PDB file of C-alpha atoms in Angstrom:
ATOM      1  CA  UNK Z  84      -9.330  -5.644  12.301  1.00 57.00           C
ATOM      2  CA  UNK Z  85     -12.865  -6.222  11.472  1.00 55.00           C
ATOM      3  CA  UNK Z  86     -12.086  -9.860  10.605  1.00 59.00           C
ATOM      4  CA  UNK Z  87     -10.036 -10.278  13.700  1.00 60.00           C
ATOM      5  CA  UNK Z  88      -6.996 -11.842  11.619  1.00 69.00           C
ATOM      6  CA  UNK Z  89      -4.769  -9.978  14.097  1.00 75.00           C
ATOM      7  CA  UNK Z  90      -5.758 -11.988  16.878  1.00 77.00           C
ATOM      8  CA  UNK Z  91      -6.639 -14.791  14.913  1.00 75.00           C
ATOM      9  CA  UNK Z  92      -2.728 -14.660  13.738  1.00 72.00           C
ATOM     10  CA  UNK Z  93      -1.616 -14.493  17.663  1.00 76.00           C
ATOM     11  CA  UNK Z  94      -3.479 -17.471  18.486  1.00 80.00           C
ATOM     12  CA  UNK Z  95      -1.795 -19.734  15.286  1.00 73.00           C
ATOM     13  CA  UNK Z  96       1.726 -19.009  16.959  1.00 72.00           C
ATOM     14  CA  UNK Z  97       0.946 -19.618  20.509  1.00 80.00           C
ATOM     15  CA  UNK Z  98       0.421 -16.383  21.754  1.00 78.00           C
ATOM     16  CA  UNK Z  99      -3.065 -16.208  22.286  1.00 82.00           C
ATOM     17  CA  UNK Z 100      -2.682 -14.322  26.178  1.00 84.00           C
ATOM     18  CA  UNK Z 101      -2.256 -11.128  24.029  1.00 82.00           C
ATOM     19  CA  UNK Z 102      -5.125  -9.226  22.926  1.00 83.00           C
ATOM     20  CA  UNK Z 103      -5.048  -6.522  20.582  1.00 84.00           C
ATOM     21  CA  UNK Z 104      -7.359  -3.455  19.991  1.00 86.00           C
ATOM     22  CA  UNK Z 105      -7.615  -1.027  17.030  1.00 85.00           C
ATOM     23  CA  UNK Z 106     -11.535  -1.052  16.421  1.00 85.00           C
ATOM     24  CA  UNK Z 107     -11.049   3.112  17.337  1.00 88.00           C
ATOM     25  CA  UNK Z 108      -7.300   3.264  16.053  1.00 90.00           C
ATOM     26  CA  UNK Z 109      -7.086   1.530  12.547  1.00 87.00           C
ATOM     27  CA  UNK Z 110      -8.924   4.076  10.313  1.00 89.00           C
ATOM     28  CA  UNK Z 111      -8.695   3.033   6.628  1.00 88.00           C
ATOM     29  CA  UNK Z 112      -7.673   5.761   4.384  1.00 92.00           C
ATOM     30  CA  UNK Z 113      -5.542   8.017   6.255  1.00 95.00           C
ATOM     31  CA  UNK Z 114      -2.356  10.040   5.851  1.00 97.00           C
ATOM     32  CA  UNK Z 115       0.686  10.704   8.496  1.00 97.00           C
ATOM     33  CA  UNK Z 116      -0.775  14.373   8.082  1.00 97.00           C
ATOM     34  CA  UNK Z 117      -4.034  13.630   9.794  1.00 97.00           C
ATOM     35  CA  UNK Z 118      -2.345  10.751  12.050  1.00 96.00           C
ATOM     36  CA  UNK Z 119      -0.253  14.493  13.137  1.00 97.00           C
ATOM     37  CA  UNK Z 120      -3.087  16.671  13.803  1.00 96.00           C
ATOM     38  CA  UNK Z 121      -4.691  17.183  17.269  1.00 95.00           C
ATOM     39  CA  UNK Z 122      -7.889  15.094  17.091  1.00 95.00           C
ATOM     40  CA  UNK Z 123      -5.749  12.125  15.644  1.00 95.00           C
ATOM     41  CA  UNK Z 124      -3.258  12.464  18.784  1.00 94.00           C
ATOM     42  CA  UNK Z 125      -5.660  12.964  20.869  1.00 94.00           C
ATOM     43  CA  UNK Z 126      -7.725   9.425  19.876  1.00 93.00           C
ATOM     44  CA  UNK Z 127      -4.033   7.877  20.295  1.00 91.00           C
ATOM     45  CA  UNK Z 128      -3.744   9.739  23.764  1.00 90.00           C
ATOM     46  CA  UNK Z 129      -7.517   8.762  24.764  1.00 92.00           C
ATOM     47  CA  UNK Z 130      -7.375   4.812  24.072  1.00 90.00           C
ATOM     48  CA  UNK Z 131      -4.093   4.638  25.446  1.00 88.00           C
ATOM     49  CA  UNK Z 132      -5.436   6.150  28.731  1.00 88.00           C
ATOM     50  CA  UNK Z 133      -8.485   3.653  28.650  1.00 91.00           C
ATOM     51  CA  UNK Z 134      -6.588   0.651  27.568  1.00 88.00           C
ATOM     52  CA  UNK Z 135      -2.990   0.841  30.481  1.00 87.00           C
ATOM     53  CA  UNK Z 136      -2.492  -2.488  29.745  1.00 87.00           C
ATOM     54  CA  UNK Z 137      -1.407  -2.238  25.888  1.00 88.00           C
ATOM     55  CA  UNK Z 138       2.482  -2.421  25.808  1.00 89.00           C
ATOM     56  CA  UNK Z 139       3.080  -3.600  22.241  1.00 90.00           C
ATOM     57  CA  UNK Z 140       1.979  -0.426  19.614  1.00 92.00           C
ATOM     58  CA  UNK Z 141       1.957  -1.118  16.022  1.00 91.00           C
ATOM     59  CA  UNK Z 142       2.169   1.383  13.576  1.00 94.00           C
ATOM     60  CA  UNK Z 143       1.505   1.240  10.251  1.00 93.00           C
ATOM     61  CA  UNK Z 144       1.264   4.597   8.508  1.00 95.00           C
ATOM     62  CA  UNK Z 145       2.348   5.874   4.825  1.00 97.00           C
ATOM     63  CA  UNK Z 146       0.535   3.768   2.634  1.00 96.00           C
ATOM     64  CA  UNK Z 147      -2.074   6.837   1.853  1.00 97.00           C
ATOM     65  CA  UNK Z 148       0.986   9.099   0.865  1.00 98.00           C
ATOM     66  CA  UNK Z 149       1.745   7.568  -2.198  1.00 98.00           C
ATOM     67  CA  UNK Z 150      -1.845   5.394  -2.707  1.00 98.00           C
ATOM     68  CA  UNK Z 151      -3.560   7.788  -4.830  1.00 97.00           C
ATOM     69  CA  UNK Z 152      -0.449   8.164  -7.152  1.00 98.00           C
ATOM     70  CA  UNK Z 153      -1.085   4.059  -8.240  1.00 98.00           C
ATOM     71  CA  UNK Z 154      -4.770   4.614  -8.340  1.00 97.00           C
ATOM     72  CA  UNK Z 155      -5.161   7.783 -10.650  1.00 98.00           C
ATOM     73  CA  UNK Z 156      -1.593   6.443 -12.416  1.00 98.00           C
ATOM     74  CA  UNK Z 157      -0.452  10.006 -12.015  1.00 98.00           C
ATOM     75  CA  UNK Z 158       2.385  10.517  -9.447  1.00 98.00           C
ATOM     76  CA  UNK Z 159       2.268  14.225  -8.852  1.00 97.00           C
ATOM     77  CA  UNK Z 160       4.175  15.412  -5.993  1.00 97.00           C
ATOM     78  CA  UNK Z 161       2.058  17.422  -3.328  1.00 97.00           C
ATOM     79  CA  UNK Z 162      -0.783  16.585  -5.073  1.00 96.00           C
ATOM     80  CA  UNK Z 163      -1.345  12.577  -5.359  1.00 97.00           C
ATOM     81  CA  UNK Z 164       2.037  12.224  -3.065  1.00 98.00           C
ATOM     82  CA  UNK Z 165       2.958  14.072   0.019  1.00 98.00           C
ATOM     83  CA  UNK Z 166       6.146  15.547  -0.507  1.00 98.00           C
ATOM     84  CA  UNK Z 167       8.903  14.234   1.561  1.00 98.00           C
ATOM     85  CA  UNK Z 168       9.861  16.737   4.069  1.00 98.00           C
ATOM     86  CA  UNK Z 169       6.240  17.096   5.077  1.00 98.00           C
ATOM     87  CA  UNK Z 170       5.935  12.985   5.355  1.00 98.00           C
ATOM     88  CA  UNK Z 171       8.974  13.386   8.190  1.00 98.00           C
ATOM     89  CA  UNK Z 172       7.031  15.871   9.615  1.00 98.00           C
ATOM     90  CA  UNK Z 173       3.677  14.415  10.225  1.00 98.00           C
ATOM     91  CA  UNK Z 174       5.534  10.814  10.582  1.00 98.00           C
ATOM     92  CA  UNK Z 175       8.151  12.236  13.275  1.00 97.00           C
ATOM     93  CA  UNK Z 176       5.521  13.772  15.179  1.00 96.00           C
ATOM     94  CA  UNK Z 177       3.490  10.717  15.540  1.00 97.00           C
ATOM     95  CA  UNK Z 178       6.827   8.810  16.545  1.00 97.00           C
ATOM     96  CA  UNK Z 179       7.635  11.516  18.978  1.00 95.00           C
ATOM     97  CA  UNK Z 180       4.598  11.383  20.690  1.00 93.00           C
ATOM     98  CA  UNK Z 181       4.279   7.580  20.837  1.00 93.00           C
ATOM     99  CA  UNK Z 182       7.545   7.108  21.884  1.00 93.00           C
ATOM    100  CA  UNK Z 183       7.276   9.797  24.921  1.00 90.00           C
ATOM    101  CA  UNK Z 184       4.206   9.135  25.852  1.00 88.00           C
ATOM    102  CA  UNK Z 185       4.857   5.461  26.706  1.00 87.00           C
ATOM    103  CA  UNK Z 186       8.510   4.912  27.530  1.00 88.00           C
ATOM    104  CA  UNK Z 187       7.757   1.569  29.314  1.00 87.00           C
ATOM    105  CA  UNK Z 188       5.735  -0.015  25.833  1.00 90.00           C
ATOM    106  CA  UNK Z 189       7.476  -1.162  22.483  1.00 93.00           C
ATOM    107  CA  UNK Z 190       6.701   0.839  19.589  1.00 95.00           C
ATOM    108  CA  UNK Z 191       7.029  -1.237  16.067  1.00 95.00           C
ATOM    109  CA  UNK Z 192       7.140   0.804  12.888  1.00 97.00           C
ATOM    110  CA  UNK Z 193       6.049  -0.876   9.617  1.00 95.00           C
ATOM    111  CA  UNK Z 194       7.376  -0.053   6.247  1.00 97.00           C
ATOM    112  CA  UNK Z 195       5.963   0.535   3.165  1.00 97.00           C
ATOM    113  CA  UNK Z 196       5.983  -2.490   0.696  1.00 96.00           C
ATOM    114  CA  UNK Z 197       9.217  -0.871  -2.562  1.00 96.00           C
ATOM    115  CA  UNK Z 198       7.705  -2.097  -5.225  1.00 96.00           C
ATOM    116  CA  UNK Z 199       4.185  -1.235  -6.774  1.00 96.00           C
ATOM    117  CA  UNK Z 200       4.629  -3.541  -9.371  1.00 96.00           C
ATOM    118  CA  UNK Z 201       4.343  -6.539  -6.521  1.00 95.00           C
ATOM    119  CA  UNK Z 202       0.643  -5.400  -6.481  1.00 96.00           C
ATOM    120  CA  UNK Z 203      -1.855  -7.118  -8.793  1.00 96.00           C
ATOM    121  CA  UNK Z 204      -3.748  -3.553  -9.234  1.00 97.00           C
ATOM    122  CA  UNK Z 205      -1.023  -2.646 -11.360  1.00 97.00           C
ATOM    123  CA  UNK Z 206       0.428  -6.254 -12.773  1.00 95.00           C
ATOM    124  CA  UNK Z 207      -2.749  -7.912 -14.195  1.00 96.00           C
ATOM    125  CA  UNK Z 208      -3.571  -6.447 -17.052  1.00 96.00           C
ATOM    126  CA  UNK Z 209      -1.686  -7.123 -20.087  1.00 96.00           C
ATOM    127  CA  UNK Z 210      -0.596  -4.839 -22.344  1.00 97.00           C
ATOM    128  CA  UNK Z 211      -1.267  -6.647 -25.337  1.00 96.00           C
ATOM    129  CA  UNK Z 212      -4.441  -7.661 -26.790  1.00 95.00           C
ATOM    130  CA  UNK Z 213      -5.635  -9.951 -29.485  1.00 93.00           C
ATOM    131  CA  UNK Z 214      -7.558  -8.710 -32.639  1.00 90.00           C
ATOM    132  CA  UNK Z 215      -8.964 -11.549 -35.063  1.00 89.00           C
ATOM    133  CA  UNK Z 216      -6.985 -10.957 -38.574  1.00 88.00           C
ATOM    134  CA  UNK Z 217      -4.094  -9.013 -36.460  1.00 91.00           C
ATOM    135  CA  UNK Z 218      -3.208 -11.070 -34.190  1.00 92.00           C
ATOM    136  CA  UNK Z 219      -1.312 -10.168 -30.710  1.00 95.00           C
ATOM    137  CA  UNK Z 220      -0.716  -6.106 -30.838  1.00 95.00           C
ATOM    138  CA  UNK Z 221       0.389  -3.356 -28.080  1.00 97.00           C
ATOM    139  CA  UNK Z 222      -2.052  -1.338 -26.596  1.00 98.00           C
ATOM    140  CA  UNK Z 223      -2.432   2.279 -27.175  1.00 97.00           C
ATOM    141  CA  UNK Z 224      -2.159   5.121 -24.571  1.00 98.00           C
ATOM    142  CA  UNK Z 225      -2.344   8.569 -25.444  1.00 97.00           C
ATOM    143  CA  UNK Z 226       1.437   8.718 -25.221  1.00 97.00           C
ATOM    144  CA  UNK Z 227       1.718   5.677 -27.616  1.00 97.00           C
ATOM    145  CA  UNK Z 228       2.060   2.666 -27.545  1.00 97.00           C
ATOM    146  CA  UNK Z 229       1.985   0.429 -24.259  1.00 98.00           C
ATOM    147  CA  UNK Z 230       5.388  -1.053 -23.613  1.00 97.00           C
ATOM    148  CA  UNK Z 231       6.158  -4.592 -21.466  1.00 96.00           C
ATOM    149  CA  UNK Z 232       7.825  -2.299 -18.595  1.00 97.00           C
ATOM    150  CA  UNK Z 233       4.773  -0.021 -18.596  1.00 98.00           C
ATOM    151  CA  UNK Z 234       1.600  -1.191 -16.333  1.00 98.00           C
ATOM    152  CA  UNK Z 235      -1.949  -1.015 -16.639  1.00 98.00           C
ATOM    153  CA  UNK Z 236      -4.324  -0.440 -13.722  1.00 98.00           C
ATOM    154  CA  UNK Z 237      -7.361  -2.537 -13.145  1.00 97.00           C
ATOM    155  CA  UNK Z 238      -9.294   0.490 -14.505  1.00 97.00           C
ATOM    156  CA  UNK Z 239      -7.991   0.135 -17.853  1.00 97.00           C
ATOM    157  CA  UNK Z 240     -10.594  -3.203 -18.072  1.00 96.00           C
ATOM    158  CA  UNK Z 241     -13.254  -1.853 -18.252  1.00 96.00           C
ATOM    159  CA  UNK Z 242     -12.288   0.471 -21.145  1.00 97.00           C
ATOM    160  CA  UNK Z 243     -10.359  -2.240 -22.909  1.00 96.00           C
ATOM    161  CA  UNK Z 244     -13.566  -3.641 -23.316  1.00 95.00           C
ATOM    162  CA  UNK Z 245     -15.233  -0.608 -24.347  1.00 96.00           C
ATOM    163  CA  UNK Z 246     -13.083  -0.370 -26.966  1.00 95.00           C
ATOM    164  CA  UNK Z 247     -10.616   1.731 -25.790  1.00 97.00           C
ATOM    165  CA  UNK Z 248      -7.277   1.443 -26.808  1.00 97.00           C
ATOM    166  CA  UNK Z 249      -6.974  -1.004 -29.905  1.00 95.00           C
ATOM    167  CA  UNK Z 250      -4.246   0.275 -32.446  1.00 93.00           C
ATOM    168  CA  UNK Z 251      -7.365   0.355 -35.257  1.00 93.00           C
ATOM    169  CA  UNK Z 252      -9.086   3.451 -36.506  1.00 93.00           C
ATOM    170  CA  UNK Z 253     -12.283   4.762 -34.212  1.00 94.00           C
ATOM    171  CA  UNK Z 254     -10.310   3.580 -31.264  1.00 96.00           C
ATOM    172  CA  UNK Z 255      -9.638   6.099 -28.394  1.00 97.00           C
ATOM    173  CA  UNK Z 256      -6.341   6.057 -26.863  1.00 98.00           C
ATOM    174  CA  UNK Z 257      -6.339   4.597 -22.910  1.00 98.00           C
ATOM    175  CA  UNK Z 258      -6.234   7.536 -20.695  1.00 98.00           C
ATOM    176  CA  UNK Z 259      -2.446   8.430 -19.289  1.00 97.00           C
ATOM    177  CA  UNK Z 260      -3.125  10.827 -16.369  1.00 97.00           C
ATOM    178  CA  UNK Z 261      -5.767  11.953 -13.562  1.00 96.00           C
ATOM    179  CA  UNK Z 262      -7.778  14.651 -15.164  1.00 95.00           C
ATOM    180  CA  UNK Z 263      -7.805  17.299 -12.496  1.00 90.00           C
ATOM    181  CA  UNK Z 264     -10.870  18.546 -13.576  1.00 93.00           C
ATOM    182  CA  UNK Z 265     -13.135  15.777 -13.704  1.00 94.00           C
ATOM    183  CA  UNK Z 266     -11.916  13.559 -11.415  1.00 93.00           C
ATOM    184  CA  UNK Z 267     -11.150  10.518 -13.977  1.00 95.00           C
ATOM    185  CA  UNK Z 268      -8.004   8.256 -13.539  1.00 97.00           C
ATOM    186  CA  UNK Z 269      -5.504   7.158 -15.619  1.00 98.00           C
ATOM    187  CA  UNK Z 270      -5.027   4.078 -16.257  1.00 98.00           C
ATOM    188  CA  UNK Z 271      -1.134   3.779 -17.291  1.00 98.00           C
ATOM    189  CA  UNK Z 272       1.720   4.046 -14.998  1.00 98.00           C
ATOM    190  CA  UNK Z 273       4.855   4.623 -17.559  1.00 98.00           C
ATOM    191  CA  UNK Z 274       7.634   3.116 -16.232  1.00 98.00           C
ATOM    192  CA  UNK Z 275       9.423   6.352 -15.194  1.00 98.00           C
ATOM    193  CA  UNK Z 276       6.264   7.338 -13.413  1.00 98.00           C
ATOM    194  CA  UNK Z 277       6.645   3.789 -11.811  1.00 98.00           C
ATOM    195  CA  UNK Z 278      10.462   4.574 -10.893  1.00 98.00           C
ATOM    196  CA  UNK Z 279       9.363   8.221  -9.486  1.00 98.00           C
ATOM    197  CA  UNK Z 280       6.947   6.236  -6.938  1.00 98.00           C
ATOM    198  CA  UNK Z 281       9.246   3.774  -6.305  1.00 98.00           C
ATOM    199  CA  UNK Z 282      11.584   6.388  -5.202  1.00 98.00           C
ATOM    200  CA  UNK Z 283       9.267   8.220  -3.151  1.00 98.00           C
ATOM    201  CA  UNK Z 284       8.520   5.344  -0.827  1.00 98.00           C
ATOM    202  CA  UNK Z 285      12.005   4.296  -0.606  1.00 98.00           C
ATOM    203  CA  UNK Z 286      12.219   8.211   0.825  1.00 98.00           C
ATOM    204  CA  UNK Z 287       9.391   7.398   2.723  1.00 98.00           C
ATOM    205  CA  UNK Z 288      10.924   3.518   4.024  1.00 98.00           C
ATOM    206  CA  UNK Z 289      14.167   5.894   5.609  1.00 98.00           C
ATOM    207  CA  UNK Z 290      12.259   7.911   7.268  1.00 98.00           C
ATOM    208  CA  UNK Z 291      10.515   5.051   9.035  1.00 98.00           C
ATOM    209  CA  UNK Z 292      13.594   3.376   9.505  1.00 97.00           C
ATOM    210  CA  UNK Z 293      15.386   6.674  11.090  1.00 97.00           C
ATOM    211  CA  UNK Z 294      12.357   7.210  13.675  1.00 97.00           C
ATOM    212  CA  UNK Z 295      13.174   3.635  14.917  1.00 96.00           C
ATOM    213  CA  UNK Z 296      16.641   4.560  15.385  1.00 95.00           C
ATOM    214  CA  UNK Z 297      15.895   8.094  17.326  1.00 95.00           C
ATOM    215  CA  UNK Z 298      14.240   6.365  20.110  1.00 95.00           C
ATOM    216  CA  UNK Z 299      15.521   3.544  22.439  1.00 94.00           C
ATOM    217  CA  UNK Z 300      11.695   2.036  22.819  1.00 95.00           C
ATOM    218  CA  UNK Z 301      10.791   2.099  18.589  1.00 97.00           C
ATOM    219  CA  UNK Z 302      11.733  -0.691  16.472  1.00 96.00           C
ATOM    220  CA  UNK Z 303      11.377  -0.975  12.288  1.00 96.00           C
ATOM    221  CA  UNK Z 304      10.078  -4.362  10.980  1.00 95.00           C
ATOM    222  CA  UNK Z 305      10.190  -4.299   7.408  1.00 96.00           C
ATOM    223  CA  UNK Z 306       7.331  -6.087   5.117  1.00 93.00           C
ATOM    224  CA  UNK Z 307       9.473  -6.006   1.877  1.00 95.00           C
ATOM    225  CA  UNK Z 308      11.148  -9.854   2.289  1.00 93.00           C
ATOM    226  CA  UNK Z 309       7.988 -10.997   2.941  1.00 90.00           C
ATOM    227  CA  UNK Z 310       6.342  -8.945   0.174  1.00 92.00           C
ATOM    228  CA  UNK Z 311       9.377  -9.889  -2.617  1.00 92.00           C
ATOM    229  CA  UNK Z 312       8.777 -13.890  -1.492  1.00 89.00           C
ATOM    230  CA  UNK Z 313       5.009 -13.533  -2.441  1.00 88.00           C
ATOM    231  CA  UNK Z 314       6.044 -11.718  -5.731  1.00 89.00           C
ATOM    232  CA  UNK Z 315       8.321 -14.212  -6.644  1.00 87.00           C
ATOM    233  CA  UNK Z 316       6.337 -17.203  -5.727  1.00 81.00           C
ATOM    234  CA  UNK Z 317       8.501 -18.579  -2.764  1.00 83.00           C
ATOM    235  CA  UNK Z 318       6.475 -17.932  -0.256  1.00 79.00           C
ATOM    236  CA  UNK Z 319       4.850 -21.045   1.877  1.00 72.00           C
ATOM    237  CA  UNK Z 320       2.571 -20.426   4.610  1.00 69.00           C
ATOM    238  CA  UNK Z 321      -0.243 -22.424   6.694  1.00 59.00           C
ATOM    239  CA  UNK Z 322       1.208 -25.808   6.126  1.00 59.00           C
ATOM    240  CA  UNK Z 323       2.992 -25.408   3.107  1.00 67.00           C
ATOM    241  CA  UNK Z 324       0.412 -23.496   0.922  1.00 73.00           C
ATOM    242  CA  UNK Z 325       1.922 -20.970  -1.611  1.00 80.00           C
ATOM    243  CA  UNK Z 326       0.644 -17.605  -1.916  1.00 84.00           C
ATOM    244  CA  UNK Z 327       1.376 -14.920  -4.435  1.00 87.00           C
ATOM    245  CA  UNK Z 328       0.187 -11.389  -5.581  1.00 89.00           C
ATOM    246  CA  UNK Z 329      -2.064 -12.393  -8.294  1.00 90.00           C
ATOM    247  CA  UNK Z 330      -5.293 -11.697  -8.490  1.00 91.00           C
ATOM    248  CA  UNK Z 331      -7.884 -13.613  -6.087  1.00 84.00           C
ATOM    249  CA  UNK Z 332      -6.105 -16.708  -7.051  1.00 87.00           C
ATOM    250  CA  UNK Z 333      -3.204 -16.198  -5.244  1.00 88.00           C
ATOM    251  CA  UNK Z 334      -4.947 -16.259  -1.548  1.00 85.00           C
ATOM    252  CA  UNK Z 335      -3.344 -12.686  -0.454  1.00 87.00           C
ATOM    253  CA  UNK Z 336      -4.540  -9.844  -2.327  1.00 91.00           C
ATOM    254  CA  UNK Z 337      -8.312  -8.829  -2.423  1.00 90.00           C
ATOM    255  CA  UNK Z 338     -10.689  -8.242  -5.083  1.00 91.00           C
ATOM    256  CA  UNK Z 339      -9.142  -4.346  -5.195  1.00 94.00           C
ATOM    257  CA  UNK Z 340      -6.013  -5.878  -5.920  1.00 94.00           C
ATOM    258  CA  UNK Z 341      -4.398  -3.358  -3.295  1.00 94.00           C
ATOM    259  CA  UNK Z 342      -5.137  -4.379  -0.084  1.00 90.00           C
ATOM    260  CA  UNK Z 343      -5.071  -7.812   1.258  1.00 87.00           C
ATOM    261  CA  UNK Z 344      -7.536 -10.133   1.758  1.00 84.00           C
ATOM    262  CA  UNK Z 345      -8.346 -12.268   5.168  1.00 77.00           C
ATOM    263  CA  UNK Z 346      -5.444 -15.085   4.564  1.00 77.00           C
ATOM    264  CA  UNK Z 347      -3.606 -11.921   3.533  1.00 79.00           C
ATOM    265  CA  UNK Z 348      -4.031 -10.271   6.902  1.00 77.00           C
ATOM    266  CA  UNK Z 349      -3.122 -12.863   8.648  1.00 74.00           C
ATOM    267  CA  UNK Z 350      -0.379 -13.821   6.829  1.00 76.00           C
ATOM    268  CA  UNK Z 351       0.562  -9.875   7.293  1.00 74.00           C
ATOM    269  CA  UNK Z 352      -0.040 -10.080  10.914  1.00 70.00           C
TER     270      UNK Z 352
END
């Protein structure tokens, strides 16, 4: 919103007599719990009153549900996920309201993208390394070794090059899991931990998709075709250019290799 690639997306396609606003609405790091509680609603209910004219609502909520599971590579449920009954809660209840309150407007829901692995956070660090007079070896996680379905998070980097790691003798193993007391990440998502995820946000996807379905104004538009193009490299855009999820280089994922980038937001848009 800040960099206007909403609008600036309208105007490309010939529909530059809409305007948009979410500079009070599109609050970075929230949950469908808080999107659920009164002083959330109630910022919904408030613009909505100031604003009559907006007939087009776009909802994109979910993404913080499952976020901090990728981020600490430790998908505990209730803790770095919200469990899925209380997701249809929160989610239904913002539906509900949206969909009452303005039975005259269209109300589009936005998925959640399946895969994790289509983000670079998680798919740019190798899990091999190579050590003069060894040559190209696995990483080392305190669970053993690192395997090719396994990823490592951006974090590990950092602590790669520290040392961390290296199947050789002094070498600390990388990190597996959040450490609930400190605070500190992991920085390996095994690949059932990457299945479990998966599997919550496909939870997560029906839910969204069943909300569209419960109300005659509420529509689902789904991210993931667009999302599996970009991962797979078939994806043309702004005359032809191809985009992808790697890092920087491929024009729609930021430096955080989580959220997208300008090009990225407009191509989301």
């Amino acid at each position: 919103w800040s960099a206007r690639s909403f609008q600036t997306a309208l105007i490309a396609n010939g529909l530059g007599a809409y305007g948009e606003k979410g500079d009070v609405t599109a609050i970075g790091g929230s949950t469908a719990a808080q999107w659920a509680s009164a002083p959330y609603l109630q910022l919904i209910t408030d613009e909505l009153t100031a604003n009559p004219e907006i007939d087009i609502v776009h909802l994109s909520i979910g993404g913080n549900d499952f976020l901090p599971a990728v981020v600490s590579a430790t998908p505990i449920d209730g803790v770095t996920m919200t469990p899925v009954a209380a997701f249809q809660e929160y989610y239904m209840q913002v539906v509900g309201a949206l969909a009452t309150s303005l039975p005259n407007s269209q109300i589009v829901l936005i998925d959640l993208p399946a895969d994790v692995r289509w983000a670079p956070f998680v798919s740019s660090i190798s899990n091999m390394v190579d050590i003069p007079g060894m040559g190209s070896v696995q990483l080392q996680g305190e669970d053993g070794p690192i395997e090719a379905s396994d990823r490592l998070t951006l974090a590990a980097s950092a602590l790669i090059t520290q040392g961390y790691g290296l199947p050789i003798p002094g070498s600390p193993p990388l990190p597996e899991n959040l450490d609930l007391a400190t605070g500190n990440p992991g920085v390996i998502l095994r690949e059932a931990e990457l299945d479990l995820i998966g599997q919550q946000v496909a939870a997560f996807n029906q839910i969204i998709t069943s909300a569209a379905a419960a109300f005659p104004n509420v529509h689902a538009m789904s991210i993931n075709p667009m999302m599996e193009a970009l991962a797979t490299g078939t994806y043309r855009t702004f005359g032809g250019i191809e985009l992808t999820t790697q890092l920087l280089v491929g024009g729609f994922f930021s430096y955080d290799g989580i959220h997208p980038q300008n090009v990225g937001q407009g191509v989301y848009t």
